[in-house]
Amino acid sequence: MNISLRSWSLLPACLLLVALSAIGWDYEHIFARINTLYNPDMQAQWRLQEWRTLLDNSQTLSDQQKLEAVNDFFNQRLRFSDDISIWGEVDYWASPAESMVKGAADCEDYSIAKYFSLRRAGIPNDQLRLTYVKALELNQAHMVLTYYATPDSEPLVLDNLTDRILPASHRNDLLPVYSFNAEGLWLAGRGNSQTGSAKQLSRWQDLLKKMQNEGFDDLALP
């Protein structure tokens, strides 16, 4: 099946430690909480430190460079596995810290980790959407992260299935269903009008509470 650009266009559209601490991410507190909650082994601690370095170095990059750095980082450092294998549950939304500790993720976890990393790297919330799609070749539900340079721009797709960041019109294997971010919920085919709130998504709300418990105090990400 071919997915037209129109079907996608209907979807609307850490930094220096001192700077992070000033806006809510205190690494020392976060790492202490992660150690208490998850008891990460040495490999996991190394992955977490690499994540911190990525976020530290991302502020001076262009938006395109940020997208590429974050997409490559998680695609290369996390192995794909399903929730049953990782968590013993059918559908579990892991925090970025949990994914880094496990060293494994499914499509939702990749997208979540990329979303929060790019938000902390300085990409505005209204340029990012966690987007549920149908992966046509796999014949299954899938999640990707989409980036909109402007509200009316064709989105770019960040996907764990490929390291290439492609415009949506080049991803004929994906059929958009709905998208959301911290501020709203949009359905494919409903134009740019917001159709709901992310508060309607119980797993999203559970994820935010979990991240706050991990020490990520500033999740409003204005």
mmCIF file of C-alpha atoms in Angstrom:
data_model
loop_
_atom_site.group_PDB
_atom_site.id
_atom_site.type_symbol
_atom_site.label_atom_id
_atom_site.label_comp_id
_atom_site.label_asym_id
_atom_site.label_seq_id
_atom_site.Cartn_x
_atom_site.Cartn_y
_atom_site.Cartn_z
ATOM 1 C CA MET A 1 0.000 0.000 0.000
ATOM 2 C CA ASN A 2 1.225 3.496 -0.859
ATOM 3 C CA ILE A 3 1.022 6.228 1.772
ATOM 4 C CA SER A 4 0.634 9.701 0.332
ATOM 5 C CA LEU A 5 2.294 12.815 1.666
ATOM 6 C CA ARG A 6 -1.204 14.096 2.420
ATOM 7 C CA SER A 7 -1.892 11.322 4.927
ATOM 8 C CA TRP A 8 1.216 12.327 6.876
ATOM 9 C CA SER A 9 0.665 16.082 6.566
ATOM 10 C CA LEU A 10 -2.649 15.651 8.338
ATOM 11 C CA LEU A 11 -0.607 14.833 11.447
ATOM 12 C CA PRO A 12 0.356 18.191 13.006
ATOM 13 C CA ALA A 13 2.739 19.071 13.367
ATOM 14 C CA CYS A 14 21.820 16.598 28.796
ATOM 15 C CA LEU A 15 23.560 19.923 27.948
ATOM 16 C CA LEU A 16 25.959 21.450 30.432
ATOM 17 C CA LEU A 17 25.304 20.261 33.976
ATOM 18 C CA VAL A 18 24.832 23.793 35.282
ATOM 19 C CA ALA A 19 22.279 24.581 32.605
ATOM 20 C CA LEU A 20 20.416 21.344 33.197
ATOM 21 C CA SER A 21 20.275 21.817 36.929
ATOM 22 C CA ALA A 22 18.890 25.303 36.420
ATOM 23 C CA ILE A 23 15.886 23.965 34.523
ATOM 24 C CA GLY A 24 15.224 20.859 36.532
ATOM 25 C CA TRP A 25 17.531 17.981 35.613
ATOM 26 C CA ASP A 26 20.011 17.466 38.438
ATOM 27 C CA TYR A 27 22.238 14.625 37.228
ATOM 28 C CA GLU A 28 23.706 13.788 40.609
ATOM 29 C CA HIS A 29 20.230 13.385 42.093
ATOM 30 C CA ILE A 30 18.983 11.470 39.051
ATOM 31 C CA PHE A 31 21.904 9.041 39.050
ATOM 32 C CA ALA A 32 21.510 8.454 42.778
ATOM 33 C CA ARG A 33 17.818 7.643 42.268
ATOM 34 C CA ILE A 34 18.579 5.340 39.323
ATOM 35 C CA ASN A 35 21.185 3.503 41.393
ATOM 36 C CA THR A 36 18.686 3.069 44.212
ATOM 37 C CA LEU A 37 15.796 1.990 42.006
ATOM 38 C CA TYR A 38 17.545 -0.214 39.432
ATOM 39 C CA ASN A 39 20.996 -1.135 40.778
ATOM 40 C CA PRO A 40 22.598 -0.828 37.307
ATOM 41 C CA ASP A 41 25.625 -2.971 36.528
ATOM 42 C CA MET A 42 28.837 -1.465 35.174
ATOM 43 C CA GLN A 43 27.756 -1.707 31.533
ATOM 44 C CA ALA A 44 24.491 0.035 32.345
ATOM 45 C CA GLN A 45 26.316 2.770 34.255
ATOM 46 C CA TRP A 46 28.560 3.291 31.243
ATOM 47 C CA ARG A 47 25.534 3.597 28.936
ATOM 48 C CA LEU A 48 23.990 6.142 31.291
ATOM 49 C CA GLN A 49 27.197 8.167 31.319
ATOM 50 C CA GLU A 50 27.274 8.050 27.516
ATOM 51 C CA TRP A 51 23.698 9.354 27.457
ATOM 52 C CA ARG A 52 24.740 12.209 29.716
ATOM 53 C CA THR A 53 27.639 13.018 27.394
ATOM 54 C CA LEU A 54 25.309 13.009 24.387
ATOM 55 C CA LEU A 55 23.017 15.500 26.080
ATOM 56 C CA ASP A 56 25.929 17.633 27.261
ATOM 57 C CA ASN A 57 27.257 17.916 23.700
ATOM 58 C CA SER A 58 23.970 18.416 21.883
ATOM 59 C CA GLN A 59 23.262 22.054 22.697
ATOM 60 C CA THR A 60 25.619 23.513 20.115
ATOM 61 C CA LEU A 61 24.376 21.311 17.267
ATOM 62 C CA SER A 62 21.904 22.273 14.582
ATOM 63 C CA ASP A 63 18.449 20.687 14.777
ATOM 64 C CA GLN A 64 19.343 18.232 12.006
ATOM 65 C CA GLN A 65 22.543 17.260 13.826
ATOM 66 C CA LYS A 66 20.594 16.782 17.055
ATOM 67 C CA LEU A 67 18.142 14.485 15.296
ATOM 68 C CA GLU A 68 20.937 12.420 13.791
ATOM 69 C CA ALA A 69 22.982 12.227 17.003
ATOM 70 C CA VAL A 70 20.041 11.139 19.153
ATOM 71 C CA ASN A 71 18.631 8.716 16.586
ATOM 72 C CA ASP A 72 22.007 7.040 16.058
ATOM 73 C CA PHE A 73 22.758 6.912 19.779
ATOM 74 C CA PHE A 74 19.713 4.924 20.807
ATOM 75 C CA ASN A 75 19.570 2.768 17.678
ATOM 76 C CA GLN A 76 23.174 1.703 18.211
ATOM 77 C CA ARG A 77 23.243 1.280 21.989
ATOM 78 C CA LEU A 78 19.941 -0.464 22.602
ATOM 79 C CA ARG A 79 19.139 -3.879 21.171
ATOM 80 C CA PHE A 80 15.601 -4.433 20.025
ATOM 81 C CA SER A 81 13.467 -6.826 22.030
ATOM 82 C CA ASP A 82 9.779 -7.094 22.878
ATOM 83 C CA ASP A 83 8.209 -6.189 26.202
ATOM 84 C CA ILE A 84 7.569 -9.795 27.172
ATOM 85 C CA SER A 85 11.268 -10.595 26.878
ATOM 86 C CA ILE A 86 12.427 -7.411 28.626
ATOM 87 C CA TRP A 87 9.741 -6.820 31.248
ATOM 88 C CA GLY A 88 7.521 -9.900 31.295
ATOM 89 C CA GLU A 89 4.555 -7.737 30.229
ATOM 90 C CA VAL A 90 2.684 -7.473 26.948
ATOM 91 C CA ASP A 91 2.829 -3.660 26.740
ATOM 92 C CA TYR A 92 5.227 -1.701 28.952
ATOM 93 C CA TRP A 93 6.425 1.862 28.361
ATOM 94 C CA ALA A 94 9.952 2.123 29.744
ATOM 95 C CA SER A 95 11.539 5.370 30.807
ATOM 96 C CA PRO A 96 14.784 6.335 29.049
ATOM 97 C CA ALA A 97 16.671 5.419 32.237
ATOM 98 C CA GLU A 98 15.067 1.964 32.343
ATOM 99 C CA SER A 99 15.945 1.365 28.697
ATOM 100 C CA MET A 100 19.548 2.398 29.284
ATOM 101 C CA VAL A 101 19.811 0.157 32.348
ATOM 102 C CA LYS A 102 18.393 -2.827 30.450
ATOM 103 C CA GLY A 103 20.280 -2.061 27.242
ATOM 104 C CA ALA A 104 17.158 -3.115 25.356
ATOM 105 C CA ALA A 105 13.999 -1.507 24.043
ATOM 106 C CA ASP A 106 10.962 -1.968 21.865
ATOM 107 C CA CYS A 107 9.677 0.651 19.423
ATOM 108 C CA GLU A 108 7.823 2.692 22.067
ATOM 109 C CA ASP A 109 10.893 2.781 24.287
ATOM 110 C CA TYR A 110 13.168 3.978 21.465
ATOM 111 C CA SER A 111 10.696 6.733 20.597
ATOM 112 C CA ILE A 112 10.247 7.812 24.221
ATOM 113 C CA ALA A 113 14.003 7.980 24.814
ATOM 114 C CA LYS A 114 14.516 10.020 21.633
ATOM 115 C CA TYR A 115 11.640 12.365 22.475
ATOM 116 C CA PHE A 116 12.888 13.291 25.953
ATOM 117 C CA SER A 117 16.499 13.523 24.796
ATOM 118 C CA LEU A 118 15.625 15.899 21.962
ATOM 119 C CA ARG A 119 13.413 17.986 24.242
ATOM 120 C CA ARG A 120 16.315 18.337 26.661
ATOM 121 C CA ALA A 121 18.602 19.111 23.728
ATOM 122 C CA GLY A 122 16.437 22.133 22.993
ATOM 123 C CA ILE A 123 13.949 20.961 20.347
ATOM 124 C CA PRO A 124 10.571 22.593 21.132
ATOM 125 C CA ASN A 125 7.722 20.321 22.124
ATOM 126 C CA ASP A 126 5.526 21.446 19.223
ATOM 127 C CA GLN A 127 8.101 20.121 16.751
ATOM 128 C CA LEU A 128 8.010 16.559 18.078
ATOM 129 C CA ARG A 129 5.329 13.870 18.060
ATOM 130 C CA LEU A 130 5.365 10.298 19.266
ATOM 131 C CA THR A 131 3.512 8.743 16.370
ATOM 132 C CA TYR A 132 1.732 5.419 16.261
ATOM 133 C CA VAL A 133 1.727 3.870 12.798
ATOM 134 C CA LYS A 134 0.981 0.574 11.174
ATOM 135 C CA ALA A 135 4.171 -0.975 9.832
ATOM 136 C CA LEU A 136 2.728 -2.399 6.636
ATOM 137 C CA GLU A 137 5.531 -4.803 5.757
ATOM 138 C CA LEU A 138 5.537 -6.188 9.310
ATOM 139 C CA ASN A 139 1.719 -6.006 9.540
ATOM 140 C CA GLN A 140 1.842 -4.722 13.093
ATOM 141 C CA ALA A 141 1.530 -1.610 15.213
ATOM 142 C CA HIS A 142 4.692 0.423 15.526
ATOM 143 C CA MET A 143 5.815 3.714 17.063
ATOM 144 C CA VAL A 144 8.208 6.276 15.627
ATOM 145 C CA LEU A 145 9.213 9.809 16.556
ATOM 146 C CA THR A 146 8.334 12.534 14.053
ATOM 147 C CA TYR A 147 9.902 15.981 13.761
ATOM 148 C CA TYR A 148 8.216 19.006 12.176
ATOM 149 C CA ALA A 149 10.446 21.940 11.230
ATOM 150 C CA THR A 150 7.251 24.045 11.055
ATOM 151 C CA PRO A 151 3.618 23.122 11.829
ATOM 152 C CA ASP A 152 2.888 22.634 8.127
ATOM 153 C CA SER A 153 6.153 20.889 7.212
ATOM 154 C CA GLU A 154 6.396 17.337 6.052
ATOM 155 C CA PRO A 155 7.617 15.421 9.105
ATOM 156 C CA LEU A 156 10.919 13.616 9.339
ATOM 157 C CA VAL A 157 10.741 10.110 10.781
ATOM 158 C CA LEU A 158 13.103 8.777 13.457
ATOM 159 C CA ASP A 159 12.724 5.013 13.558
ATOM 160 C CA ASN A 160 14.520 2.163 15.279
ATOM 161 C CA LEU A 161 14.076 0.104 12.090
ATOM 162 C CA THR A 162 16.564 2.284 10.232
ATOM 163 C CA ASP A 163 19.275 4.808 11.045
ATOM 164 C CA ARG A 164 18.206 6.934 8.059
ATOM 165 C CA ILE A 165 16.017 9.902 8.983
ATOM 166 C CA LEU A 166 13.646 10.195 6.050
ATOM 167 C CA PRO A 167 10.717 12.439 5.138
ATOM 168 C CA ALA A 168 7.386 10.755 5.748
ATOM 169 C CA SER A 169 6.671 10.630 2.011
ATOM 170 C CA HIS A 170 9.670 8.301 1.668
ATOM 171 C CA ARG A 171 8.277 5.884 4.263
ATOM 172 C CA ASN A 172 5.628 4.120 2.212
ATOM 173 C CA ASP A 173 5.863 1.231 4.648
ATOM 174 C CA LEU A 174 4.261 3.261 7.461
ATOM 175 C CA LEU A 175 0.609 4.267 7.803
ATOM 176 C CA PRO A 176 0.007 6.963 10.469
ATOM 177 C CA VAL A 177 -2.728 6.336 13.038
ATOM 178 C CA TYR A 178 -2.357 8.962 15.778
ATOM 179 C CA SER A 179 0.302 11.110 17.391
ATOM 180 C CA PHE A 180 0.845 12.813 20.725
ATOM 181 C CA ASN A 181 3.306 14.746 22.831
ATOM 182 C CA ALA A 182 3.278 16.300 26.291
ATOM 183 C CA GLU A 183 0.646 18.819 25.223
ATOM 184 C CA GLY A 184 -1.870 17.042 23.043
ATOM 185 C CA LEU A 185 -3.238 14.193 20.967
ATOM 186 C CA TRP A 186 -3.922 14.204 17.226
ATOM 187 C CA LEU A 187 -5.640 11.643 14.994
ATOM 188 C CA ALA A 188 -4.577 11.040 11.411
ATOM 189 C CA GLY A 189 -7.174 12.435 9.052
ATOM 190 C CA ARG A 190 -8.338 15.172 11.432
ATOM 191 C CA GLY A 191 -6.108 17.922 10.052
ATOM 192 C CA ASN A 192 -4.054 20.021 12.433
ATOM 193 C CA SER A 193 -6.799 20.232 15.030
ATOM 194 C CA GLN A 194 -5.922 18.772 18.390
ATOM 195 C CA THR A 195 -8.415 16.022 19.196
ATOM 196 C CA GLY A 196 -7.516 15.341 22.801
ATOM 197 C CA SER A 197 -5.006 15.542 25.592
ATOM 198 C CA ALA A 198 -2.087 13.274 26.393
ATOM 199 C CA LYS A 199 -3.725 12.965 29.817
ATOM 200 C CA GLN A 200 -6.096 10.524 28.124
ATOM 201 C CA LEU A 201 -3.160 8.115 27.663
ATOM 202 C CA SER A 202 -2.776 6.256 30.935
ATOM 203 C CA ARG A 203 0.587 4.740 30.013
ATOM 204 C CA TRP A 204 1.937 8.221 29.226
ATOM 205 C CA GLN A 205 0.798 9.493 32.610
ATOM 206 C CA ASP A 206 2.342 6.453 34.316
ATOM 207 C CA LEU A 207 5.585 7.116 32.432
ATOM 208 C CA LEU A 208 5.743 10.748 33.604
ATOM 209 C CA LYS A 209 5.146 9.700 37.219
ATOM 210 C CA LYS A 210 7.880 7.069 36.923
ATOM 211 C CA MET A 211 10.358 9.591 35.521
ATOM 212 C CA GLN A 212 9.548 12.039 38.285
ATOM 213 C CA ASN A 213 10.285 9.266 40.783
ATOM 214 C CA GLU A 214 13.627 8.751 39.002
ATOM 215 C CA GLY A 215 14.504 12.385 39.720
ATOM 216 C CA PHE A 216 13.461 14.035 36.458
ATOM 217 C CA ASP A 217 11.615 16.856 38.147
ATOM 218 C CA ASP A 218 11.099 19.165 35.175
ATOM 219 C CA LEU A 219 8.870 17.176 32.821
ATOM 220 C CA ALA A 220 6.644 20.023 31.691
ATOM 221 C CA LEU A 221 9.529 20.938 29.363
ATOM 222 C CA PRO A 222 8.208 24.416 28.464
#
